[in-house]
Coordinates of C-alpha atoms and ligand atoms in Angstrom, one line a residue:
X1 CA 141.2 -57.0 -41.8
X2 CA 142.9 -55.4 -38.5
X3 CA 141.3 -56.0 -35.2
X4 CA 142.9 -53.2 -33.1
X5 CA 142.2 -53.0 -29.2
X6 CA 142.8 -49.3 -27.8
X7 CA 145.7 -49.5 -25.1
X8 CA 143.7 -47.7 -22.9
X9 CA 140.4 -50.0 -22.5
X10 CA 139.4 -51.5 -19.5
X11 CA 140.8 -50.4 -15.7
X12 CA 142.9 -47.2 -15.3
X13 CA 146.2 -48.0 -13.3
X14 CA 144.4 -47.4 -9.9
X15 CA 142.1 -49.6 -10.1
X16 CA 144.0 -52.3 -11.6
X17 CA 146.5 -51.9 -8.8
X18 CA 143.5 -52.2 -6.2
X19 CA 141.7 -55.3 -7.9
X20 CA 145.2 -56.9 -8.1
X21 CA 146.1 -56.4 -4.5
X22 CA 143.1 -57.9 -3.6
X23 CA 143.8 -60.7 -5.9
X24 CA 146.9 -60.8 -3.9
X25 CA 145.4 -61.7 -0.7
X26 CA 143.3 -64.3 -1.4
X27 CA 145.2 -67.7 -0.9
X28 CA 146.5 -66.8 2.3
X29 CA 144.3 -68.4 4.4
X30 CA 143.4 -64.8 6.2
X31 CA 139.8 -63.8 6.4
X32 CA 140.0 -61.0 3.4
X33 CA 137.1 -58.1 3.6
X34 CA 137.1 -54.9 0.9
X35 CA 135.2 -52.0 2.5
X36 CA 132.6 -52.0 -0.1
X37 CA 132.8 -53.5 -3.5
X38 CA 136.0 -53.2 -4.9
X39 CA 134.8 -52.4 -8.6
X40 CA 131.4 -51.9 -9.8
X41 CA 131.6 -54.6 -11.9
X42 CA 129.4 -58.2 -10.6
X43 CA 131.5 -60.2 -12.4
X44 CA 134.8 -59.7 -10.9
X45 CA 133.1 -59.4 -7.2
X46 CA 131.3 -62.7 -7.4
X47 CA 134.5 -64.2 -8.9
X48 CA 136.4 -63.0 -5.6
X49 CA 133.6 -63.9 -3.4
X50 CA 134.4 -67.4 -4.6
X51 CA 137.7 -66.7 -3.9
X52 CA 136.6 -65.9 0.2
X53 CA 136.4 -62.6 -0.3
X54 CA 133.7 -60.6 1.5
X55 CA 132.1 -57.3 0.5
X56 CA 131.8 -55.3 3.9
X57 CA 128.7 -52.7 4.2
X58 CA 130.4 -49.7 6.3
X59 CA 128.5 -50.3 9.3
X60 CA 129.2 -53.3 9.9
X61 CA 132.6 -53.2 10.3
X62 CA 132.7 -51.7 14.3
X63 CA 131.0 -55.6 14.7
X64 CA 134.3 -57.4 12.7
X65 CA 136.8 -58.6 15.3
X66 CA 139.7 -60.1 13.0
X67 CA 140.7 -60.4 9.5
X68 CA 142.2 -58.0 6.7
X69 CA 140.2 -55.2 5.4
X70 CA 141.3 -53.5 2.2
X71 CA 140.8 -49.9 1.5
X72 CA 139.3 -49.4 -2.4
X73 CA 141.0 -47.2 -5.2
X74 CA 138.8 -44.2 -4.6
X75 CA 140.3 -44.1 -0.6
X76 CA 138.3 -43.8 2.9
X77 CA 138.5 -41.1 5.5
X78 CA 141.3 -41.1 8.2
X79 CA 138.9 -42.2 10.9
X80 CA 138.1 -45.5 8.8
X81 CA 141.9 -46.8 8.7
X82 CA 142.3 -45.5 12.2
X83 CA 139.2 -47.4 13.3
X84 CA 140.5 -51.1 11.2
X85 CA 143.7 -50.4 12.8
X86 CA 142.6 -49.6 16.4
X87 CA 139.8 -53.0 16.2
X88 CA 143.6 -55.3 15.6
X89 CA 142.3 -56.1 12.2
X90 CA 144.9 -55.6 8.7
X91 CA 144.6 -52.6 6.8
X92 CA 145.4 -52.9 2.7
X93 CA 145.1 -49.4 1.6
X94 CA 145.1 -50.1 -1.9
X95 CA 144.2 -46.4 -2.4
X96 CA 145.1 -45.1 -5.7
X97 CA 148.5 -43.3 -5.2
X98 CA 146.6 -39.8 -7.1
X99 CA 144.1 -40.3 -4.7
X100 CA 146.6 -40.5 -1.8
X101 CA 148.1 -37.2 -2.5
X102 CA 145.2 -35.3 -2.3
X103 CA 144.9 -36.7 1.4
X104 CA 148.2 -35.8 1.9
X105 CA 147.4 -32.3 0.4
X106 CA 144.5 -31.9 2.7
X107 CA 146.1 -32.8 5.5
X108 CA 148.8 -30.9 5.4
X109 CA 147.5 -27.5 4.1
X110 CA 144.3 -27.5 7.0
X111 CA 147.3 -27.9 9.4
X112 CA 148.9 -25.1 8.1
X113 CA 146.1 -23.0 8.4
X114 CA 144.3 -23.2 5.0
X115 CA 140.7 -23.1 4.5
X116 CA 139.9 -26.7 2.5
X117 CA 138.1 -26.8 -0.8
X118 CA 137.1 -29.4 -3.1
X119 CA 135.7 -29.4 -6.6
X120 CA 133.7 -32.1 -6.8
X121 CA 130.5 -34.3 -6.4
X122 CA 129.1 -33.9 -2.5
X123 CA 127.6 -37.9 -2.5
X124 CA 130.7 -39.5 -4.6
X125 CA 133.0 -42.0 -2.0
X126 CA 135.9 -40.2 -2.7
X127 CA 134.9 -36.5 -1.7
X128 CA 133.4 -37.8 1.4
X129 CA 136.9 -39.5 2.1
X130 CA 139.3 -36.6 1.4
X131 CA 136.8 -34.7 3.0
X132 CA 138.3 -37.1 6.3
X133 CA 141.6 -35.8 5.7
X134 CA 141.3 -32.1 6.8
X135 CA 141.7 -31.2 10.3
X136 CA 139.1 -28.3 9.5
X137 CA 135.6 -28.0 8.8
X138 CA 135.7 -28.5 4.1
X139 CA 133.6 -27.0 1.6
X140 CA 133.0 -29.1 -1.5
X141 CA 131.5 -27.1 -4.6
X142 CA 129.9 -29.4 -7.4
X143 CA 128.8 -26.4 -9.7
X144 CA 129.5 -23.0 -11.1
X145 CA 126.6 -21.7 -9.2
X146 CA 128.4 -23.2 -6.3
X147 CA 131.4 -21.3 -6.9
X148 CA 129.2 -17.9 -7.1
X149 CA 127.2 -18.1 -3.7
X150 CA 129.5 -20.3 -1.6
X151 CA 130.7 -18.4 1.5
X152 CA 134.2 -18.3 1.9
X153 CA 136.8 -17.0 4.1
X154 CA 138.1 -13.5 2.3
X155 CA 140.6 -13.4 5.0
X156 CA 142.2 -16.8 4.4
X157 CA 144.3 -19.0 1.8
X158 CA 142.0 -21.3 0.4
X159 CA 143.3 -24.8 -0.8
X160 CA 141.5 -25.9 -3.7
X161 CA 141.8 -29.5 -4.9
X162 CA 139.5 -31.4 -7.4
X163 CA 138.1 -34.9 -7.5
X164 CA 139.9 -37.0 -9.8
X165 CA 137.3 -37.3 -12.7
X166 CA 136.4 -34.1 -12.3
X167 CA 136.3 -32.3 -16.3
X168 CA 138.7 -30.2 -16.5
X169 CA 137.2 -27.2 -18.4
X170 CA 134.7 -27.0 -15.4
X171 CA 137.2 -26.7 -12.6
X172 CA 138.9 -24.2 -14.8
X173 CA 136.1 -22.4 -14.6
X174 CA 135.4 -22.4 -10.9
X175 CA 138.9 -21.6 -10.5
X176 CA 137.8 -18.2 -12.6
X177 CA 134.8 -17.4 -10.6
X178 CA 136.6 -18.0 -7.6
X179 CA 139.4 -15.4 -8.5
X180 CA 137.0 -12.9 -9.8
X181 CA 135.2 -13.1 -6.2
X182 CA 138.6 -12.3 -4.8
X183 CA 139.6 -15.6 -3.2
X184 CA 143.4 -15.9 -2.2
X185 CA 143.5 -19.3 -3.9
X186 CA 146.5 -22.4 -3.7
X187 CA 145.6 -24.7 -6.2
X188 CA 146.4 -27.9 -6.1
X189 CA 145.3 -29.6 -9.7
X190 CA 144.7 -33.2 -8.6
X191 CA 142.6 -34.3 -12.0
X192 CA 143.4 -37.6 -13.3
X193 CA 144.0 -37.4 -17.2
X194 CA 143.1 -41.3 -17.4
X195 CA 138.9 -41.1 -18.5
X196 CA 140.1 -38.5 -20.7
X197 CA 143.2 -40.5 -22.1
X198 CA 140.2 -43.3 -23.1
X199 CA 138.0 -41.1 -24.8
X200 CA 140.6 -39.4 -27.0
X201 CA 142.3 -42.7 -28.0
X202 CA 138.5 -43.9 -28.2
X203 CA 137.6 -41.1 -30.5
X204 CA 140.4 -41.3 -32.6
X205 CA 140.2 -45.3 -33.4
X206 CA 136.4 -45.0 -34.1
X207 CA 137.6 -42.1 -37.1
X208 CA 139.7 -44.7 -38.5
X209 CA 137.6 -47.6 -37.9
X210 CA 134.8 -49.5 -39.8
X211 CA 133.7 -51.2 -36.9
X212 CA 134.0 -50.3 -33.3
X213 CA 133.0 -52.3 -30.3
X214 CA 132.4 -50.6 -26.8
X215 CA 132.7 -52.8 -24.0
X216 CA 131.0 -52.2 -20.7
X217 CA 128.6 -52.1 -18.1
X218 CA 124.8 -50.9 -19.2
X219 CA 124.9 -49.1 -15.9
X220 CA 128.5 -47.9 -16.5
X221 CA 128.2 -44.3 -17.3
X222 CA 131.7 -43.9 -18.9
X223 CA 131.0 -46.9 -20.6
X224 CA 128.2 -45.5 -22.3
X225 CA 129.6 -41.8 -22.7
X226 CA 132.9 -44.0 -24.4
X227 CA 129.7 -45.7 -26.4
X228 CA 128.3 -42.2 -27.4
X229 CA 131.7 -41.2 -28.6
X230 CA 132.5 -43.8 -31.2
X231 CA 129.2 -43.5 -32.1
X232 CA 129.4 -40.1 -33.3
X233 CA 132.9 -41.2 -35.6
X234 CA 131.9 -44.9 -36.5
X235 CA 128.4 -45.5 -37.8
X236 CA 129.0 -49.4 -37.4
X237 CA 129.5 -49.3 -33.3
X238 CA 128.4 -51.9 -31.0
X239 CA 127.6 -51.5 -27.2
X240 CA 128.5 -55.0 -25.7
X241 CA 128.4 -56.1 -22.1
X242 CA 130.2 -59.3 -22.6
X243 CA 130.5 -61.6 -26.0
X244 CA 127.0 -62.8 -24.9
X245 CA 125.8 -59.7 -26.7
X246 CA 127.7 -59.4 -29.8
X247 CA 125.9 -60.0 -33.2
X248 CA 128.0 -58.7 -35.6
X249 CA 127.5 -57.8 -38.8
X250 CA 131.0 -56.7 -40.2
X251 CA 130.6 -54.8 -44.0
X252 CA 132.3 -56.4 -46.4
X253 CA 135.1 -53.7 -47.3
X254 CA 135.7 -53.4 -43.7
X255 CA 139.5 -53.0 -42.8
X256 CA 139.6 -51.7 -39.6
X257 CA 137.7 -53.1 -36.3
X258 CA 138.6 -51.1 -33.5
X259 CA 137.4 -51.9 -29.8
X260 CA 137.7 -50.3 -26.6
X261 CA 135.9 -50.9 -22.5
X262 CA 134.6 -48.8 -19.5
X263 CA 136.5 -48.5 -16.8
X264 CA 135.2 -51.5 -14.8
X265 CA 135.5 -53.7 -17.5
X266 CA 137.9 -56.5 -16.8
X267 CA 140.5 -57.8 -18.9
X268 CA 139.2 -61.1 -19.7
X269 CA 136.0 -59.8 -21.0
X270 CA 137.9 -57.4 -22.8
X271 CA 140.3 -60.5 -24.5
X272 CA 137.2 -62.9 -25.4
X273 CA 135.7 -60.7 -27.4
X274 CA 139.7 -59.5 -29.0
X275 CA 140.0 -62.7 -29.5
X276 CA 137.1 -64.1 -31.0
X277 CA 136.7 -61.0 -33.7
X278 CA 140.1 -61.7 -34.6
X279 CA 139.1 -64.9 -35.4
X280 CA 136.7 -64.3 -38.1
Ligands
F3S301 FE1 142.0 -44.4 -11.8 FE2 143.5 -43.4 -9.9 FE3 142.9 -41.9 -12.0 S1 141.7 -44.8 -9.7 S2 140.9 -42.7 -12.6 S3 144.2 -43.8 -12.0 S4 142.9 -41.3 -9.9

């Protein structure tokens, strides 16, 4: 029986790079601070909080006088790092790099004039911080209704850039509406293929599987679209949070066990339970 583990389980590449900086830091004797948790995911933040590491709420950092504060995957406005700068305290802007370019983007096209748009969700932490990057007042669209009664500059070249995890058919879509209304549009496609890279390779080892085992968070809600997705190609799939929760039942012509993770999902939950299927 093959135990196969989908190469894109667990953290994308920003986040990795952000939990591992962080990982970085501890040991060298600085006070370390992450502007909010760094992952949603209790397990890694207690194990850095036992590493010193201390989650700081956003208001309290005008109170914080010294130490290093790192900046999380899905980026801050420009006043936050100017503000950690200005107190004397380290910035670690462990941004993801996609992330970053959409600042940059923002930046530089509401200095050149460009009225700022953004496809994406209002509340989420990263609109509101490339929202911080335009020198001009941004309008953020969440929905095709949006896109219809949104007023917008006729007169002007509007920059349109996406969140990350935005889906891609919708901002296609907004794109249309927006065209049809007569926008003069630049856009800028800034959607990150790495949720979608998951659920295709997730799809596509749950048609092959017997037994498929979907590791994340209960509250994790790629987790559990990743879980609904096997589920629809492998009648035999599990929804674990760790190997806590795993009671399986393998069939006995099973040849195939194939096992993917959320987002937040850490690598060494991901290898206990690798490990111990392939065990059995
Ligand atoms: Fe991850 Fe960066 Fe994409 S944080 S989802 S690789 S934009």
């Amino acid at each position: 029986m093959e135990v196969r583990l989908a190469k894109s389980a667990g953290f994308c590449f920003g986040v990795k790079r952000a939990v591992d900086q962080v990982y970085e830091q501890t040991g060298t004797g600085k006070k370390i601070y992450t502007y909010g948790p760094i992952i949603h995911n209790e397990e890694v933040v207690k194990d850095l909080e036992q590493k010193g590491v201390t989650v700081l709420e956003e208001d309290k950092l005008d109170s914080l006088k010294e130490g290093t504060v790192i900046i999380r995957s899905h980026g801050v406005e420009r006043a936050v790092c100017d503000k950690i700068t200005n107190q004397g305290l380290e910035c670690v802007d462990a941004t993801c790099p996609f992330v970053k370019r959409i600042h940059l983007v923002v930046e530089k096209e509401s200095k050149a004039g460009k009225h700022i748009v953004i496809v994406g969700s209002k509340s989420h932490a990263e609109v509101i911080g490339i929202m911080g990057w335009s020198l001009t007042p941004v309008a953020v669209i969440e929905t095709e209704e949006d896109a219809e009664q949104i007023a917008l500059p006729m007169d002007q070249e509007i920059c349109l850039v996406s969140q990350t995890t935005f889906n891609y058919k919708k901002f296609d879509k907004i794109v249309e509406i927006l065209t049809n209304r007569g926008c003069r549009l630049h856009v800028v496609n800034t959607i990150c293929n790495a949720t979608q890279e998951r659920q295709t390779e997730a799809r596509e080892l749950a048609k092959e599987a017997d037994v498929m085992i979907v590791i994340g968070g209960l509250q994790s809600s790629n987790s559990r679209k990743l879980y609904e997705i096997c589920a629809k190609e492998c009648e035999h799939t599990y929804f674990i949070q760790t190997i806590a929760d795993l009671q399986l039942e393998v069939p006995s012509d099973a040849k195939l066990i194939g096992i993917t993770a959320g987002a937040s999902t850490p690598e060494s939950i991901i290898y206990e339970v690798y490990d111990y299927v392939k065990k059995l």
